[in-house]
Amino acid sequence: MSVFRHIVTALFYVVLIGRSVYFAQGQLSPTFYDQTCPNVTNIIRGILLNAAIDDPRITASLVRLHFHDCFVQGCDASILLDDANTTEKVALPNANSVRGYELIDQMKTALENVCAQTVSCADIVTIAAEESVVLAGGPSWAVPLGRLDSRSANRTLANSALPGFNEPLDDIKAKFAAVGLDTSVDVVALSGAHTFGRAQCFTFDQRLYNFSGIGDQDPDLNETLAARLREICPTSGLTNLTNLDHTTPNAFDNRYFTNLQVEEGLLRSDQILFSTPGADTVEIVNNFSSNQTAFFEAFAVSMIRMGNIRPPADVGGEVRLNCRVVNANISTVSDSEDARLVSSI
Ligand code: HEM
Ligand SMILES: *[C@@H]1O[C@H](CO)[C@@H](O)[C@H](O)[C@H]1NC(C)=O
Ligand SMILES: *[C@@H]1O[C@H](CO)[C@@H](O)[C@H](O)[C@H]1NC(C)=O
Ligand SMILES: *[C@@H]1O[C@H](CO)[C@@H](O)[C@H](O)[C@H]1NC(C)=O
Ligand SMILES: *[C@@H]1O[C@H](CO)[C@@H](O)[C@H](O)[C@H]1NC(C)=O
Ligand SMILES: *[C@@H]1O[C@H](CO)[C@@H](O)[C@H](O)[C@H]1NC(C)=O
Ligand SMILES: *[C@@H]1O[C@H](CO)[C@@H](O)[C@H](O)[C@H]1NC(C)=O
Ligand SMILES: *[C@@H]1O[C@H](CO)[C@@H](O)[C@H](O)[C@H]1NC(C)=O
Ligand SMILES: *[C@@H]1O[C@H](CO)[C@@H](O)[C@H](O)[C@H]1NC(C)=O
Ligand SMILES: *[C@@H]1O[C@H](CO)[C@@H](O)[C@H](O)[C@H]1NC(C)=O
């Protein structure tokens, strides 16, 4: 596949030099780097293990990074781009919230040293998410690979495509449907990622102090938990952190779902999966709560489905050299890089 990709690239250089036309990724496959970078997963895992010693939250952060990449023009590493005008990093769902950019840089540097210009940033983010779930005690799965990195980001889309913590269930379902995901099992299984990681007070404090604008509390929030949360969030609007799953904060398990059954979901978007009367998500929550194997199997399937969300052709495709910036334009590519690509045929 990679050789094919390089042939396409080289032909492209020969035929279309100087034109702003790009090629799309082919079919994804778990064996994509078997010839060109066989140690890719070990290298990513090694860097992750080291980082998790001082920062156990990083596993959760990397899973969220993958989600926030994939819901915005597909899994194309658009979220990693720093371009001031378009960067998604300052979009509302991401600003002062999404973490892990520096660790992805470290992984990219290590991979460039071992197999230069081979592993896309989008694939690094995808593998890092799977390895993070495994490290936290969750399931493993064969990760389909061969994504390309986009040549553009879209902040406007990041602001509109990602689900919000106070959105009604039907709106959240619509955002999953908009990226081609299922509105019941994918929504519930992937929300199960809130079995680890943290959230800031402002993402749930409305439930404590002013649920419907009359100084009231969310009736679907357990009073015992509410009292504890008011201590962590003494007033509204704070950025203090608390655990998304207060029972087993760093473990990837099915306690998220047992929490929902006793009204201990942290975010409104969590609790409504169980507390919306008649919703098709309720029985799935019950299933995953009583059967961790069922959750783990469904989570792996849904993560692969999310990881397969394809970018549109017009965002371009390349293996970035630096995850934060697009490669130089084809018209300005250096002779040495051009020669490398042609010689790889
Ligand atoms: C269903 C709609 C979802 C909503 C409304 C939502 C919302 C949120 C919010 C508000 C936070 C806390 C952010 C902060 O306070 O800085 C959060 C954290 C998190 N989300 Fe979601 N999320 C959703 C789905 C998902 C999905 C599909 C995944 C992954 C598959 C995911 C993984 C995570 C993780 C792991 C964290 C903790 C991150 C950390 O500690 O750094 N979420 N989410
Ligand atoms: C693969 O990576 C691991 C972890 O970095 C390292 O210990 C091992 O020596 C590497 N193997 C090869 C063949 O490069
Ligand atoms: C990018 O932003 C700079 C200043 O932030 C502005 O001057 C420039 O016009 C913008 N370029 C585009 C293409 O929007
Ligand atoms: C960004 O996304 C918005 C909202 O979907 C869309 O209207 C716009 O065309 C996109 N911009 C670019 C440059 O792709
Ligand atoms: C509660 O919400 C209402 C409606 O949004 C608002 O007018 C009011 O100021 C809020 N009260 C507090 C104490 O934040
Ligand atoms: C929450 O934040 C406030 C203000 O920043 C601080 O005074 C308080 O100690 C924090 N509470 C906890 C439990 O972290
Ligand atoms: C609230 O939480 C407590 C302690 O976890 C539990 O015993 C109780 O059943 C919960 N209440 C509701 C309404 O679920
Ligand atoms: C739990 O789920 C697994 C996977 O779907 C299934 O094979 C098993 O029969 C379930 N166990 C129970 C007790 O329902
Ligand atoms: C529970 O999940 C398992 C595995 O996904 C599935 O086989 C079973 O049909 C589900 N049961 C219910 C009641 O949703
Ligand atoms: C590529 O070329 C276009 C059009 O000339 C320009 O707007 C863009 O900034 C260039 N990008 C890079 C990375 O040089």
mmCIF file of N, CA and C and ligand atoms in Angstrom, residues 57 59-61 63-64 67-68 71 96-99 163-166 172 176 187 190-191 193-194 196-203 241 244 267 269 299 303 306, ligand 1:
data_model
loop_
_atom_site.group_PDB
_atom_site.id
_atom_site.type_symbol
_atom_site.label_atom_id
_atom_site.label_comp_id
_atom_site.label_asym_id
_atom_site.label_seq_id
_atom_site.Cartn_x
_atom_site.Cartn_y
_atom_site.Cartn_z
ATOM 1 N N ARG A 57 -3.486 10.707 33.646
ATOM 2 C CA ARG A 57 -4.642 11.208 32.888
ATOM 3 C C ARG A 57 -4.392 11.189 31.385
ATOM 4 N N THR A 59 -3.772 8.997 29.251
ATOM 5 C CA THR A 59 -4.455 7.959 28.460
ATOM 6 C C THR A 59 -5.842 8.462 28.040
ATOM 7 N N ALA A 60 -6.575 9.016 28.996
ATOM 8 C CA ALA A 60 -7.898 9.558 28.680
ATOM 9 C C ALA A 60 -7.778 10.712 27.681
ATOM 10 N N SER A 61 -6.788 11.557 27.897
ATOM 11 C CA SER A 61 -6.638 12.733 27.036
ATOM 12 C C SER A 61 -6.390 12.331 25.578
ATOM 13 N N VAL A 63 -7.382 9.537 24.092
ATOM 14 C CA VAL A 63 -8.613 8.986 23.513
ATOM 15 C C VAL A 63 -9.524 10.129 23.069
ATOM 16 N N ARG A 64 -9.605 11.161 23.903
ATOM 17 C CA ARG A 64 -10.435 12.313 23.542
ATOM 18 C C ARG A 64 -9.865 13.064 22.338
ATOM 19 N N PHE A 67 -11.067 11.363 19.250
ATOM 20 C CA PHE A 67 -12.483 11.689 19.029
ATOM 21 C C PHE A 67 -12.626 13.094 18.425
ATOM 22 N N HIS A 68 -11.940 14.064 19.007
ATOM 23 C CA HIS A 68 -12.068 15.441 18.528
ATOM 24 C C HIS A 68 -11.399 15.645 17.171
ATOM 25 N N PHE A 71 -14.236 13.699 14.497
ATOM 26 C CA PHE A 71 -15.546 14.310 14.261
ATOM 27 C C PHE A 71 -15.455 15.579 13.411
ATOM 28 N N ASN A 96 -8.263 25.139 25.972
ATOM 29 C CA ASN A 96 -7.970 24.906 27.393
ATOM 30 C C ASN A 96 -8.597 23.613 27.897
ATOM 31 N N SER A 97 -8.643 22.619 27.053
ATOM 32 C CA SER A 97 -9.367 21.404 27.410
ATOM 33 C C SER A 97 -8.721 20.174 26.784
ATOM 34 N N VAL A 98 -8.567 20.166 25.469
ATOM 35 C CA VAL A 98 -7.917 19.017 24.817
ATOM 36 C C VAL A 98 -6.434 19.017 25.168
ATOM 37 N N ARG A 99 -5.922 17.833 25.496
ATOM 38 C CA ARG A 99 -4.524 17.678 25.895
ATOM 39 C C ARG A 99 -3.850 16.602 25.039
ATOM 40 N N PRO A 163 -20.219 17.293 19.849
ATOM 41 C CA PRO A 163 -21.371 17.385 20.748
ATOM 42 C C PRO A 163 -21.054 18.200 22.001
ATOM 43 N N GLY A 164 -22.078 18.860 22.544
ATOM 44 C CA GLY A 164 -21.903 19.690 23.737
ATOM 45 C C GLY A 164 -22.452 19.017 24.977
ATOM 46 N N PHE A 165 -21.913 19.406 26.142
ATOM 47 C CA PHE A 165 -22.264 18.717 27.392
ATOM 48 C C PHE A 165 -23.703 18.955 27.847
ATOM 49 N N ASN A 166 -24.343 19.982 27.327
ATOM 50 C CA ASN A 166 -25.737 20.221 27.715
ATOM 51 C C ASN A 166 -26.724 19.966 26.578
ATOM 52 N N ILE A 172 -27.279 15.159 20.113
ATOM 53 C CA ILE A 172 -26.041 14.373 20.161
ATOM 54 C C ILE A 172 -26.108 13.248 19.133
ATOM 55 N N PHE A 176 -23.637 12.383 15.769
ATOM 56 C CA PHE A 176 -23.033 11.079 15.449
ATOM 57 C C PHE A 176 -23.468 10.651 14.047
ATOM 58 N N VAL A 187 -23.214 5.682 20.079
ATOM 59 C CA VAL A 187 -23.334 6.779 21.050
ATOM 60 C C VAL A 187 -23.058 6.270 22.467
ATOM 61 N N LEU A 190 -19.260 4.637 22.830
ATOM 62 C CA LEU A 190 -18.184 5.631 22.808
ATOM 63 C C LEU A 190 -18.287 6.596 23.987
ATOM 64 N N SER A 191 -19.506 6.887 24.431
ATOM 65 C CA SER A 191 -19.641 7.712 25.645
ATOM 66 C C SER A 191 -18.995 7.011 26.832
ATOM 67 N N ALA A 193 -16.215 6.025 27.068
ATOM 68 C CA ALA A 193 -14.857 6.545 27.258
ATOM 69 C C ALA A 193 -14.799 7.467 28.476
ATOM 70 N N HIS A 194 -15.947 7.960 28.911
ATOM 71 C CA HIS A 194 -15.977 8.771 30.133
ATOM 72 C C HIS A 194 -15.829 7.906 31.383
ATOM 73 N N PHE A 196 -12.919 7.156 32.203
ATOM 74 C CA PHE A 196 -11.678 7.717 32.758
ATOM 75 C C PHE A 196 -11.519 9.176 32.326
ATOM 76 N N GLY A 197 -10.562 9.870 32.949
ATOM 77 C CA GLY A 197 -10.318 11.258 32.605
ATOM 78 C C GLY A 197 -11.072 12.226 33.514
ATOM 79 N N ARG A 198 -10.921 13.514 33.211
ATOM 80 C CA ARG A 198 -11.437 14.573 34.081
ATOM 81 C C ARG A 198 -12.311 15.549 33.300
ATOM 82 N N ALA A 199 -13.107 16.292 34.053
ATOM 83 C CA ALA A 199 -13.890 17.381 33.461
ATOM 84 C C ALA A 199 -13.817 18.597 34.380
ATOM 85 N N GLN A 200 -13.930 19.787 33.783
ATOM 86 C CA GLN A 200 -13.892 21.034 34.537
ATOM 87 C C GLN A 200 -15.301 21.375 35.039
ATOM 88 N N CYS A 201 -15.346 22.086 36.162
ATOM 89 C CA CYS A 201 -16.632 22.402 36.803
ATOM 90 C C CYS A 201 -17.659 23.011 35.857
ATOM 91 N N PHE A 202 -17.206 23.886 34.976
ATOM 92 C CA PHE A 202 -18.192 24.596 34.148
ATOM 93 C C PHE A 202 -18.938 23.671 33.194
ATOM 94 N N THR A 203 -18.430 22.432 33.035
ATOM 95 C CA THR A 203 -19.107 21.506 32.126
ATOM 96 C C THR A 203 -20.285 20.774 32.791
ATOM 97 N N LEU A 241 -10.943 20.660 38.349
ATOM 98 C CA LEU A 241 -11.163 19.369 37.683
ATOM 99 C C LEU A 241 -11.755 18.348 38.642
ATOM 100 N N LEU A 244 -14.475 12.073 35.797
ATOM 101 C CA LEU A 244 -15.699 11.736 35.071
ATOM 102 C C LEU A 244 -16.350 10.501 35.686
ATOM 103 N N LEU A 267 -21.657 14.432 33.554
ATOM 104 C CA LEU A 267 -22.177 15.406 32.603
ATOM 105 C C LEU A 267 -23.656 15.109 32.337
ATOM 106 N N SER A 269 -24.878 15.152 29.468
ATOM 107 C CA SER A 269 -24.853 14.310 28.262
ATOM 108 C C SER A 269 -24.611 12.845 28.604
ATOM 109 N N PHE A 299 -17.154 -1.383 22.418
ATOM 110 C CA PHE A 299 -16.287 -0.202 22.372
ATOM 111 C C PHE A 299 -15.240 -0.340 21.267
ATOM 112 N N MET A 303 -14.919 2.146 18.202
ATOM 113 C CA MET A 303 -13.683 2.931 18.012
ATOM 114 C C MET A 303 -13.143 2.734 16.596
ATOM 115 N N MET A 306 -15.369 4.815 14.414
ATOM 116 C CA MET A 306 -15.035 6.233 14.525
ATOM 117 C C MET A 306 -13.704 6.521 13.818
HETATM 118 C C1 HEM B 1 -21.396 12.025 23.457
HETATM 119 C C2 HEM B 1 -21.026 13.274 23.520
HETATM 120 C C3 HEM B 1 -19.861 13.767 24.327
HETATM 121 C C4 HEM B 1 -19.837 14.914 25.048
HETATM 122 C C5 HEM B 1 -20.951 15.922 25.183
HETATM 123 C C6 HEM B 1 -18.535 14.993 25.679
HETATM 124 C C7 HEM B 1 -18.106 16.036 26.474
HETATM 125 C C8 HEM B 1 -16.964 16.030 27.233
HETATM 126 C C9 HEM B 1 -16.589 17.070 28.151
HETATM 127 C C10 HEM B 1 -17.368 18.346 28.397
HETATM 128 C C11 HEM B 1 -15.438 16.691 28.745
HETATM 129 C C12 HEM B 1 -14.653 17.476 29.802
HETATM 130 C C13 HEM B 1 -13.760 18.489 29.097
HETATM 131 C C14 HEM B 1 -13.190 19.522 30.039
HETATM 132 O O1 HEM B 1 -13.800 19.791 31.085
HETATM 133 O O2 HEM B 1 -12.113 20.073 29.730
HETATM 134 C C15 HEM B 1 -15.070 15.414 28.202
HETATM 135 C C16 HEM B 1 -13.951 14.707 28.552
HETATM 136 C C17 HEM B 1 -13.585 13.501 27.975
HETATM 137 N N1 HEM B 1 -14.202 12.907 26.882
HETATM 138 FE FE1 HEM B 1 -16.018 13.356 26.148
HETATM 139 N N2 HEM B 1 -17.808 13.899 25.329
HETATM 140 C C18 HEM B 1 -18.571 13.119 24.503
HETATM 141 C C19 HEM B 1 -18.170 11.959 23.883
HETATM 142 C C20 HEM B 1 -16.910 11.404 24.006
HETATM 143 C C21 HEM B 1 -16.395 10.355 23.166
HETATM 144 C C22 HEM B 1 -17.127 9.748 21.979
HETATM 145 C C23 HEM B 1 -15.144 10.064 23.622
HETATM 146 C C24 HEM B 1 -14.140 9.081 23.101
HETATM 147 C C25 HEM B 1 -14.441 7.978 22.453
HETATM 148 C C26 HEM B 1 -14.891 10.931 24.757
HETATM 149 C C27 HEM B 1 -13.768 10.898 25.539
HETATM 150 C C28 HEM B 1 -13.524 11.761 26.598
HETATM 151 C C29 HEM B 1 -12.452 11.571 27.548
HETATM 152 C C30 HEM B 1 -11.515 10.378 27.614
HETATM 153 C C31 HEM B 1 -12.471 12.684 28.405
HETATM 154 C C32 HEM B 1 -11.469 13.013 29.524
HETATM 155 C C33 HEM B 1 -10.277 13.715 28.877
HETATM 156 C C34 HEM B 1 -9.168 14.154 29.826
HETATM 157 O O3 HEM B 1 -9.208 13.876 31.011
HETATM 158 O O4 HEM B 1 -8.239 14.802 29.317
HETATM 159 N N3 HEM B 1 -15.969 11.748 24.935
HETATM 160 N N4 HEM B 1 -16.010 15.036 27.266
#
